[in-house]
Amino acid sequence: KATVSVLYWYIHNMKPPIGPAWMKAGMPCLIKEVLYAPPCPEKVALLFEVALARHNTSQYDAAVRAYMEAQLAWEEEARAGLEQLGRVMAPEGAPTLPLLGRVFLRLVLSAVFDSAGNDERALAELFEAQRLCSALPRNHQAQGMIDSMLGCVYTHISQYDLAADHFIRCLELRESTVGPAHPDTGLTLNNIGVCLNFMGRTSDALVFYYKAEEIFKAAFKVEHPRLTTVTRNISKAKQTFLKNSTFTLPEAKSLTVALCPGRVRALQAQNKSRKRR
């Protein structure tokens, strides 16, 4: 059957830890991961689209049900394919989906729980995805994505040290695989900056923000969400840095001039006319 690869685009702001007025506090924003579905039957891909639409409209329970329905449909398709090939059916309870498919389902479910504010369930799904990834080759891109998503959840619950550790692991993996100038590397740099920002290390955060901004400027147009997000983060960090800075400007002193320049020239002209007389 035809297979498709579905693009899932998640860019959400930080969840507010201090109520609806958080925007006024100038809080920095994380950039969430882009999740790609592995090749799957068209019927399953359509169910993924339904689940994504429900996720984006904040129907989180319905989104979870749609993803579970997609998983069941995919498993049925996989069993039917095995029967057509004349293979022996897998033992009861044995996974029938490809490994990357199972990892993807754990990641999208984690994204839904993350958006719903259920950090415990989001972490549980990510830990399961991490367990599945142990069977993948070392430095597989899925592991970097899991570290990035773990970093986001830990940031939401104010565990900034843990979050930074996962973001740094993700950064090391991406720099060695996709390269230091890749947009996904820029995403990770921005998120490390957010952690440092929350830890009070504003000047260090700016270093990472500027690196991310440089990457995004080379890869995207001005209105791209990633570029606008890191630009706002830089602006907020600068405001925080100046507000908390120990540098103080000297007191302004008024400049006292006996005569303004125009008055001086007028007096000089008067003196010259008097001498001529």
Rosetta silent file (secondary structure, phi, psi, omega in degrees, C-alpha in Angstrom):
SEQUENCE: KATVSVLYWYIHNMKPPIGPAWMKAGMPCLIKEVLYAPPCPEKVALLFEVALARHNTSQYDAAVRAYMEAQLAWEEEARAGLEQLGRVMAPEGAPTLPLLGRVFLRLVLSAVFDSAGNDERALAELFEAQRLCSALPRNHQAQGMIDSMLGCVYTHISQYDLAADHFIRCLELRESTVGPAHPDTGLTLNNIGVCLNFMGRTSDALVFYYKAEEIFKAAFKVEHPRLTTVTRNISKAKQTFLKNSTFTLPEAKSLTVALCPGRVRALQAQNKSRKRR
SCORE:     score description
SCORE:     0.000 S_00000001
   1 L     0.000  159.890 -179.876    0.000    0.000    0.000 S_00000001
   2 L   -65.462  143.485  176.848    1.021    3.599   -0.456 S_00000001
   3 E  -120.789  150.562  179.142    3.011    5.077    2.368 S_00000001
   4 E  -133.658  159.534  174.349    3.361    8.705    3.324 S_00000001
   5 L  -116.655  119.761 -174.043    5.555   10.711    5.655 S_00000001
   6 L   -99.597  134.217  179.091    3.633   13.235    7.712 S_00000001
   7 E   -93.631  129.835  176.238    5.259   16.415    9.024 S_00000001
   8 E  -118.618  126.828 -172.220    4.364   17.537   12.517 S_00000001
   9 E  -116.142  111.739  179.953    5.318   21.028   13.493 S_00000001
  10 L  -118.148  108.056  170.491    5.344   21.922   17.182 S_00000001
  11 L  -130.775  101.883  179.627    6.405   25.405   18.163 S_00000001
  12 L  -119.171  152.243  173.878    4.813   26.412   21.468 S_00000001
  13 L   -74.662  167.900  174.851    5.836   29.054   23.943 S_00000001
  14 L   -57.328  140.024  174.716    6.926   28.175   27.436 S_00000001
  15 L   -71.187  136.181 -174.619    4.055   27.082   29.630 S_00000001
  16 L   -71.486  118.303  178.845    3.430   29.868   32.181 S_00000001
  17 L   -84.012  -10.284 -173.966    4.640   28.834   35.653 S_00000001
  18 L  -132.266   39.992  171.909    3.246   31.971   37.329 S_00000001
  19 L    89.099 -179.318 -172.994   -0.193   32.558   35.877 S_00000001
  20 H   -69.837  -14.391 -179.535   -1.584   34.417   32.877 S_00000001
  21 H   -86.064   12.636 -174.557    0.488   37.559   33.500 S_00000001
  22 H   -63.269  -29.833 -178.618    3.688   35.697   32.637 S_00000001
  23 H   -60.892  -33.659 -179.134    4.021   37.495   29.303 S_00000001
  24 H   -69.001  -20.970 -177.966    4.552   40.769   31.123 S_00000001
  25 H   -79.693   -6.188  178.676    7.509   39.254   32.960 S_00000001
  26 L    70.549   40.732 -176.604    9.467   38.896   29.722 S_00000001
  27 L   -77.776  140.727 -179.768    9.948   35.139   30.024 S_00000001
  28 L   -72.236  162.600 -175.186   12.000   33.418   27.303 S_00000001
  29 L  -118.393  133.206  170.389   10.463   30.864   24.940 S_00000001
  30 L   -75.823  157.008  170.534   11.546   27.354   24.087 S_00000001
  31 L  -112.095  122.984 -177.103   11.351   26.104   20.506 S_00000001
  32 L   -83.785  165.389 -173.477    9.764   22.678   20.260 S_00000001
  33 L   -77.069  156.079  169.612   10.850   19.863   17.969 S_00000001
  34 E   -95.688  122.928 -176.764    9.627   19.020   14.485 S_00000001
  35 E  -107.448  125.134  177.800    8.422   15.404   14.473 S_00000001
  36 E  -104.576  130.675  173.545    8.386   13.361   11.271 S_00000001
  37 L   -76.224  139.039  173.485    6.296   10.215   11.004 S_00000001
  38 L   -69.213  165.615  178.890    8.131    7.269    9.474 S_00000001
  39 L   -52.543  132.263 -176.736    6.619    5.754    6.304 S_00000001
  40 E  -149.617  162.647  178.276    3.193    4.352    7.150 S_00000001
  41 E   -58.908  151.683 -176.687   -0.034    3.268    5.398 S_00000001
  42 H   -60.136  -39.143  178.466   -2.188    6.069    4.032 S_00000001
  43 H   -59.117  -41.976  179.641   -5.066    5.211    6.374 S_00000001
  44 H   -67.411  -40.367  179.639   -2.751    5.585    9.361 S_00000001
  45 H   -61.693  -38.339  178.307   -1.378    8.876    8.031 S_00000001
  46 H   -65.502  -38.157  176.146   -4.902   10.291    7.787 S_00000001
  47 H   -66.387  -35.843  174.322   -5.545    9.341   11.403 S_00000001
  48 H   -61.015  -39.715  178.662   -2.311   11.110   12.363 S_00000001
  49 H   -63.315  -41.716  177.600   -3.638   14.217   10.619 S_00000001
  50 H   -62.079  -44.922 -179.565   -6.869   14.006   12.629 S_00000001
  51 H   -62.145  -41.293 -179.966   -4.911   13.606   15.869 S_00000001
  52 H   -64.517  -41.598  178.733   -2.708   16.579   15.023 S_00000001
  53 H   -61.370  -40.466  178.731   -5.738   18.770   14.275 S_00000001
  54 H   -69.306  -36.260  176.018   -7.245   17.883   17.646 S_00000001
  55 H   -61.864  -47.075 -176.289   -3.946   18.558   19.362 S_00000001
  56 H   -68.883  -18.717  177.055   -3.667   21.990   17.750 S_00000001
  57 L  -102.724   18.854  175.118   -7.208   22.876   18.865 S_00000001
  58 L    64.537   23.067  174.274   -6.464   21.873   22.478 S_00000001
  59 L   -93.934   73.972 -167.757   -8.654   18.738   22.350 S_00000001
  60 H   -68.892  -42.268  178.142   -6.005   16.741   24.141 S_00000001
  61 H   -62.238  -42.537  178.977   -8.061   13.702   25.189 S_00000001
  62 H   -65.201  -35.579  178.468   -9.431   13.392   21.653 S_00000001
  63 H   -64.973  -42.789  178.612   -5.890   13.697   20.262 S_00000001
  64 H   -62.613  -44.013  179.459   -4.662   10.854   22.462 S_00000001
  65 H   -61.922  -39.854 -179.666   -7.586    8.656   21.374 S_00000001
  66 H   -65.904  -39.189  177.733   -6.875    9.436   17.718 S_00000001
  67 H   -66.580  -39.187  177.969   -3.208    8.488   18.100 S_00000001
  68 H   -66.884  -36.947  176.156   -4.157    5.234   19.809 S_00000001
  69 H   -63.897  -39.740  177.252   -6.629    4.527   17.011 S_00000001
  70 H   -63.350  -38.756  178.777   -3.846    5.160   14.500 S_00000001
  71 H   -63.466  -45.286  179.546   -1.620    2.707   16.359 S_00000001
  72 H   -62.831  -41.976  179.385   -4.286   -0.024   16.252 S_00000001
  73 H   -63.720  -38.561  179.272   -4.920    0.595   12.549 S_00000001
  74 H   -66.332  -41.255  179.076   -1.191    0.401   11.834 S_00000001
  75 H   -64.128  -40.188  177.795   -0.894   -2.881   13.754 S_00000001
  76 H   -63.404  -42.633  177.651   -3.804   -4.360   11.785 S_00000001
  77 H   -61.857  -40.245 -179.219   -2.179   -3.301    8.506 S_00000001
  78 H   -66.288  -41.793  178.227    1.103   -4.850    9.613 S_00000001
  79 H   -64.277  -41.872  179.210   -0.562   -8.176   10.519 S_00000001
  80 H   -63.206  -37.707  178.002   -2.420   -8.239    7.211 S_00000001
  81 H   -64.805  -38.905  177.813    0.845   -7.640    5.381 S_00000001
  82 H   -65.199  -40.490  179.946    2.493  -10.555    7.183 S_00000001
  83 H   -64.919  -39.783  179.011   -0.404  -12.858    6.282 S_00000001
  84 H   -63.856  -33.256  179.313   -0.219  -11.858    2.627 S_00000001
  85 L   -81.447   -5.458  179.280    3.459  -12.704    2.604 S_00000001
  86 L    75.653   21.226 -179.740    2.675  -16.083    4.144 S_00000001
  87 L   -84.486  158.915  177.454    4.771  -15.454    7.220 S_00000001
  88 L   -71.494  136.774 -179.660    4.109  -16.993   10.569 S_00000001
  89 L   -63.438  145.078  178.948    2.135  -14.701   12.846 S_00000001
  90 L   -68.288  151.964  178.147    4.122  -13.033   15.622 S_00000001
  91 L   -59.176  155.525 -179.934    3.557  -14.364   19.153 S_00000001
  92 L   -58.880  129.580  179.527    0.794  -12.773   21.197 S_00000001
  93 L    90.876  -13.190  179.804    1.998   -9.483   22.671 S_00000001
  94 L   -75.129  141.951 -178.439    4.991   -9.181   20.344 S_00000001
  95 L   -67.316  137.660  177.765    5.294   -5.794   18.592 S_00000001
  96 L  -107.274  -14.982 -179.747    4.170   -5.720   14.981 S_00000001
  97 L   -82.790  152.726  172.985    5.033   -2.086   14.244 S_00000001
  98 L   -63.220  153.637 -174.985    8.475   -1.010   13.054 S_00000001
  99 H   -58.484  -44.101 -179.470   10.701    0.290   15.809 S_00000001
 100 H   -65.561  -29.373  175.790   10.729    3.879   14.529 S_00000001
 101 H   -66.402  -41.983  178.552    6.941    3.797   14.360 S_00000001
 102 H   -66.653  -38.216  177.338    6.703    2.848   18.022 S_00000001
 103 H   -64.078  -44.444 -179.388    9.196    5.579   18.945 S_00000001
 104 H   -59.406  -43.801 -179.637    7.243    8.148   16.937 S_00000001
 105 H   -62.384  -38.349  177.304    3.969    7.273   18.696 S_00000001
 106 H   -65.067  -37.725 -178.045    5.606    7.713   22.097 S_00000001
 107 H   -69.382  -43.819 -178.756    6.961   11.106   21.047 S_00000001
 108 H   -69.385  -35.275  175.797    3.681   12.484   19.710 S_00000001
 109 H   -64.863  -39.810  176.377    1.807   11.287   22.789 S_00000001
 110 H   -61.460  -39.354  179.326    4.418   12.999   24.941 S_00000001
 111 H   -63.501  -38.411  178.493    3.896   16.196   22.935 S_00000001
 112 H   -65.439  -48.441 -179.837    0.139   16.053   23.602 S_00000001
 113 H   -63.735  -35.317  176.756    0.599   15.519   27.344 S_00000001
 114 H   -61.018  -47.970  178.850    3.196   18.282   27.372 S_00000001
 115 H   -63.356  -32.963 -178.719    0.734   20.728   25.793 S_00000001
 116 H   -79.252   -6.043 -179.495   -1.963   19.604   28.251 S_00000001
 117 L    84.051   10.432  178.936    0.302   20.369   31.211 S_00000001
 118 L   -94.451   78.899 -173.947    0.563   16.707   32.236 S_00000001
 119 H   -65.795  -33.784 -179.540    4.320   16.668   32.698 S_00000001
 120 H   -63.066  -45.964  178.643    4.362   13.295   34.492 S_00000001
 121 H   -67.913  -36.763  177.985    2.708   11.498   31.571 S_00000001
 122 H   -61.082  -43.102  178.503    4.899   13.382   29.095 S_00000001
 123 H   -65.882  -40.037 -179.647    8.025   12.165   30.904 S_00000001
 124 H   -60.220  -43.332  178.640    6.699    8.601   31.062 S_00000001
 125 H   -64.920  -39.264  179.828    6.214    8.514   27.276 S_00000001
 126 H   -68.409  -37.521  177.340    9.693    9.936   26.705 S_00000001
 127 H   -64.748  -37.687  176.851   11.288    7.384   29.022 S_00000001
 128 H   -66.061  -41.264  176.630    9.553    4.615   27.072 S_00000001
 129 H   -62.454  -38.024  178.256   10.809    6.117   23.808 S_00000001
 130 H   -64.369  -39.299  177.844   14.299    6.235   25.302 S_00000001
 131 H   -63.786  -43.316  179.092   14.060    2.547   26.206 S_00000001
 132 H   -63.388  -36.319 -176.787   13.003    1.683   22.649 S_00000001
 133 H   -68.671  -13.574  178.874   15.871    3.737   21.222 S_00000001
 134 L   -63.779  -19.921  178.075   18.405    1.514   22.952 S_00000001
 135 L   -88.336   -6.065  179.752   17.923   -0.899   20.015 S_00000001
 136 L   -86.632  162.721  176.862   18.761    1.802   17.445 S_00000001
 137 L   -59.364  154.324 -179.885   22.291    2.570   16.200 S_00000001
 138 L   -62.963  144.645 -179.449   24.385    4.816   18.396 S_00000001
 139 L    62.287   28.035  174.357   23.891    8.567   17.833 S_00000001
 140 L   -67.043  146.408 -176.544   20.618    8.006   15.999 S_00000001
 141 H   -59.983  -28.447  179.742   18.689   11.250   15.442 S_00000001
 142 H   -61.283  -34.663 -179.764   15.759    9.935   17.499 S_00000001
 143 H   -66.964  -39.391  176.695   17.922   10.001   20.623 S_00000001
 144 H   -63.387  -38.663  178.785   18.736   13.659   20.106 S_00000001
 145 H   -65.969  -40.229  178.334   15.049   14.444   19.696 S_00000001
 146 H   -63.178  -44.313  177.783   14.202   12.592   22.911 S_00000001
 147 H   -60.398  -40.904  179.630   16.887   14.527   24.814 S_00000001
 148 H   -63.893  -44.032 -178.971   15.531   17.779   23.418 S_00000001
 149 H   -70.185  -35.021  173.939   11.951   16.948   24.417 S_00000001
 150 H   -62.300  -41.541  178.486   13.084   15.811   27.883 S_00000001
 151 H   -60.089  -38.509  178.966   14.857   19.136   28.258 S_00000001
 152 H   -64.804  -45.422 -178.626   11.626   20.974   27.446 S_00000001
 153 H   -65.570  -42.320  178.926    9.586   19.063   30.031 S_00000001
 154 H   -64.689  -32.651  175.351   12.247   19.522   32.714 S_00000001
 155 H   -65.013  -40.390  179.724   12.290   23.243   31.946 S_00000001
 156 H   -59.951  -33.383 -178.145    8.518   23.367   32.451 S_00000001
 157 L   -99.930   18.404  172.861    8.911   21.928   35.962 S_00000001
 158 L    66.482   23.200  174.244   11.821   24.266   36.757 S_00000001
 159 L   -94.534   72.569 -169.154   14.482   21.526   36.766 S_00000001
 160 H   -70.122  -32.331  177.768   16.874   23.696   34.796 S_00000001
 161 H   -64.059  -47.003  178.020   20.050   21.731   35.560 S_00000001
 162 H   -62.961  -42.311 -179.646   18.501   18.501   34.263 S_00000001
 163 H   -60.925  -46.187 -179.195   17.046   20.314   31.287 S_00000001
 164 H   -62.654  -38.011  178.023   20.407   21.843   30.367 S_00000001
 165 H   -59.165  -45.315 -178.948   22.096   18.416   30.609 S_00000001
 166 H   -69.020  -39.471  178.258   19.662   16.939   28.083 S_00000001
 167 H   -64.408  -37.741 -179.954   19.915   19.935   25.760 S_00000001
 168 H   -68.208  -38.713  174.661   23.724   19.728   25.842 S_00000001
 169 H   -60.448  -43.785  178.033   23.604   16.006   24.967 S_00000001
 170 H   -61.742  -41.714 -179.409   21.317   16.851   22.085 S_00000001
 171 H   -62.880  -45.205 -179.969   23.665   19.631   20.956 S_00000001
 172 H   -61.093  -42.166 -179.918   26.705   17.344   20.976 S_00000001
 173 H   -65.367  -44.738 -176.232   24.849   14.712   18.944 S_00000001
 174 H   -70.823  -36.769  178.031   23.550   17.193   16.382 S_00000001
 175 H   -64.501  -30.861 -178.688   26.842   18.990   15.930 S_00000001
 176 H   -87.581  -13.256 -178.221   28.491   15.652   15.173 S_00000001
 177 H  -111.735  -64.777 -178.324   25.743   14.408   12.822 S_00000001
 178 L   -86.423  -17.624  175.907   23.822   17.186   11.045 S_00000001
 179 L   107.883  158.205 -176.415   26.488   19.823   11.657 S_00000001
 180 L   -72.139  -15.642 -177.571   26.902   23.033   13.702 S_00000001
 181 L  -103.265    8.805 -178.231   25.053   25.216   11.170 S_00000001
 182 L   -77.381  144.376  179.118   21.890   23.079   10.890 S_00000001
 183 H   -56.027  -33.860  177.927   18.572   24.677   11.990 S_00000001
 184 H   -67.376  -32.553  173.790   17.989   21.843   14.472 S_00000001
 185 H   -65.332  -40.828  176.466   21.338   22.689   16.064 S_00000001
 186 H   -61.508  -39.391  175.986   20.133   26.290   16.283 S_00000001
 187 H   -56.211  -46.356 -178.520   16.950   25.097   17.995 S_00000001
 188 H   -66.983  -38.139  177.457   19.028   23.377   20.668 S_00000001
 189 H   -61.315  -43.232  177.466   21.245   26.441   21.138 S_00000001
 190 H   -59.473  -44.194 -175.839   18.157   28.572   21.745 S_00000001
 191 H   -70.016  -32.927  172.796   16.818   26.125   24.315 S_00000001
 192 H   -63.805  -40.992  177.035   20.133   26.006   26.191 S_00000001
 193 H   -59.598  -38.616  178.752   19.960   29.791   26.281 S_00000001
 194 H   -62.247  -44.441  178.315   16.471   29.596   27.801 S_00000001
 195 H   -59.960  -46.841  179.467   17.763   27.340   30.609 S_00000001
 196 H   -62.824  -37.394  178.008   20.668   29.686   31.322 S_00000001
 197 H   -59.353  -46.743  179.810   18.268   32.615   31.258 S_00000001
 198 H   -68.649  -25.394  179.068   16.103   31.018   33.943 S_00000001
 199 L   -83.765    2.253  178.436   19.188   30.198   35.988 S_00000001
 200 L    86.511    5.283 -178.602   20.090   33.881   36.086 S_00000001
 201 L   -97.240   68.259 -171.141   23.047   33.549   33.705 S_00000001
 202 H   -65.627  -41.745 -178.482   21.756   36.150   31.282 S_00000001
 203 H   -64.722  -37.618  176.376   25.070   37.033   29.638 S_00000001
 204 H   -67.983  -38.374  178.362   25.768   33.338   28.940 S_00000001
 205 H   -60.661  -40.339 -179.613   22.240   32.920   27.592 S_00000001
 206 H   -61.684  -35.148  178.302   22.819   35.752   25.137 S_00000001
 207 H   -59.693  -45.224 -179.922   25.857   33.955   23.720 S_00000001
 208 H   -71.418  -37.979  177.033   23.701   30.933   22.833 S_00000001
 209 H   -60.130  -45.027 -178.345   20.842   33.088   21.559 S_00000001
 210 H   -64.283  -37.484  176.884   23.157   34.956   19.196 S_00000001
 211 H   -63.915  -43.792  178.480   24.563   31.681   17.832 S_00000001
 212 H   -63.470  -42.306 -179.609   21.030   30.391   17.227 S_00000001
 213 H   -61.630  -40.961  178.935   20.012   33.662   15.589 S_00000001
 214 H   -60.709  -42.272  179.056   22.985   33.485   13.213 S_00000001
 215 H   -65.453  -45.955 -177.182   21.987   29.976   12.118 S_00000001
 216 H   -66.772  -36.318  178.768   18.324   30.899   11.654 S_00000001
 217 H   -63.487  -34.819  179.666   19.140   34.044    9.666 S_00000001
 218 H   -76.506  -23.643 -173.149   21.135   31.938    7.221 S_00000001
 219 H  -103.478  -27.566 -170.025   18.407   29.276    6.911 S_00000001
 220 L  -125.949  166.560  171.767   15.062   31.079    7.161 S_00000001
 221 L   -78.985  168.028 -173.102   13.196   34.177    6.104 S_00000001
 222 L   -60.538  -34.772 -174.435   12.709   37.028    8.547 S_00000001
 223 L   -87.170    4.854 -178.117    9.149   36.013    9.469 S_00000001
 224 L   -64.661  139.635 -176.561    9.994   32.374   10.278 S_00000001
 225 H   -57.353  -37.615 -179.551    8.769   31.348   13.774 S_00000001
 226 H   -64.749  -43.187 -178.643   12.162   30.106   14.914 S_00000001
 227 H   -67.693  -42.854  179.511   13.879   33.357   13.989 S_00000001
 228 H   -65.977  -33.702  179.466   11.196   35.545   15.540 S_00000001
 229 H   -66.342  -49.028 -178.217   11.292   33.461   18.733 S_00000001
 230 H   -68.470  -30.632  176.643   15.043   33.750   19.250 S_00000001
 231 H   -64.933  -42.869  176.173   14.904   37.464   18.379 S_00000001
 232 H   -64.350  -38.895  178.794   12.320   38.001   21.113 S_00000001
 233 H   -62.058  -39.952  178.173   14.434   35.970   23.526 S_00000001
 234 H   -63.023  -44.453 -179.880   17.428   38.209   22.808 S_00000001
 235 H   -61.468  -44.339 -179.870   15.350   41.332   23.419 S_00000001
 236 H   -65.582  -40.335 -179.611   13.999   39.982   26.714 S_00000001
 237 H   -65.955  -39.152  177.835   17.457   38.871   27.859 S_00000001
 238 H   -62.413  -42.847  179.023   18.924   42.293   27.095 S_00000001
 239 H   -62.047  -42.829  179.390   16.192   43.977   29.135 S_00000001
 240 H   -65.314  -41.642 -177.808   16.834   41.611   32.042 S_00000001
 241 H   -63.122  -43.916 -179.811   20.596   42.074   31.785 S_00000001
 242 H   -69.348  -36.190 -179.425   20.341   45.875   31.872 S_00000001
 243 H   -66.313  -38.714 -176.751   17.797   45.803   34.684 S_00000001
 244 H   -93.809    1.629 -176.161   19.983   43.577   36.873 S_00000001
 245 L   -68.359  144.138  177.280   23.279   45.172   35.912 S_00000001
 246 L   -85.772   -7.370  179.207   25.441   46.638   38.716 S_00000001
 247 L   -74.029  129.423  179.085   26.729   49.318   36.378 S_00000001
 248 L  -122.048  138.255  177.761   25.268   52.711   37.204 S_00000001
 249 L   -74.090  144.157  175.558   25.469   55.819   35.121 S_00000001
 250 L   -64.333  153.673 -179.864   26.966   58.894   36.782 S_00000001
 251 L   -62.876  138.768  179.282   24.521   61.551   37.849 S_00000001
 252 L   -72.422  133.719  178.388   23.694   63.993   35.111 S_00000001
 253 L  -111.754  134.560  179.610   25.087   67.475   35.729 S_00000001
 254 L   -72.138  138.457 -179.057   23.524   70.515   34.207 S_00000001
 255 L   -88.744  115.401 -178.897   25.826   72.455   31.909 S_00000001
 256 L   -98.869  121.012  178.354   25.994   76.057   33.011 S_00000001
 257 L  -120.945  129.641 -177.120   27.008   78.520   30.358 S_00000001
 258 L   -60.995  -45.311 -177.880   27.267   82.213   31.168 S_00000001
 259 L  -134.576  136.810  176.667   26.194   83.258   27.711 S_00000001
 260 L   -71.578  155.636 -176.979   24.646   81.259   24.941 S_00000001
 261 H   -54.396  -41.997  179.007   26.594   81.235   21.632 S_00000001
 262 H   -61.920  -38.718  179.253   24.101   83.510   19.894 S_00000001
 263 H   -67.664  -37.560  178.476   24.355   86.039   22.713 S_00000001
 264 H   -62.116  -47.321 -179.656   28.160   85.967   22.553 S_00000001
 265 H   -63.235  -37.142  178.904   28.176   86.767   18.856 S_00000001
 266 H   -63.952  -41.292  179.199   25.660   89.573   19.387 S_00000001
 267 H   -67.140  -38.899  178.406   27.853   91.189   22.075 S_00000001
 268 H   -62.567  -41.313  178.533   30.947   90.901   19.894 S_00000001
 269 H   -64.131  -37.977  178.234   29.145   92.651   17.054 S_00000001
 270 H   -64.953  -41.489 -179.471   28.066   95.448   19.410 S_00000001
 271 H   -63.430  -40.531  179.924   31.642   95.949   20.653 S_00000001
 272 H   -64.386  -40.398 -179.408   32.957   96.204   17.101 S_00000001
 273 H   -67.308  -34.892  179.119   30.379   98.856   16.175 S_00000001
 274 H   -66.184  -40.817 -179.631   31.252  100.892   19.289 S_00000001
 275 H   -63.901  -37.464 -179.795   34.969  100.902   18.405 S_00000001
 276 H   -64.977  -34.020  178.232   34.226  102.175   14.939 S_00000001
 277 L   -68.359    0.000    0.000   32.342  105.102   16.428 S_00000001
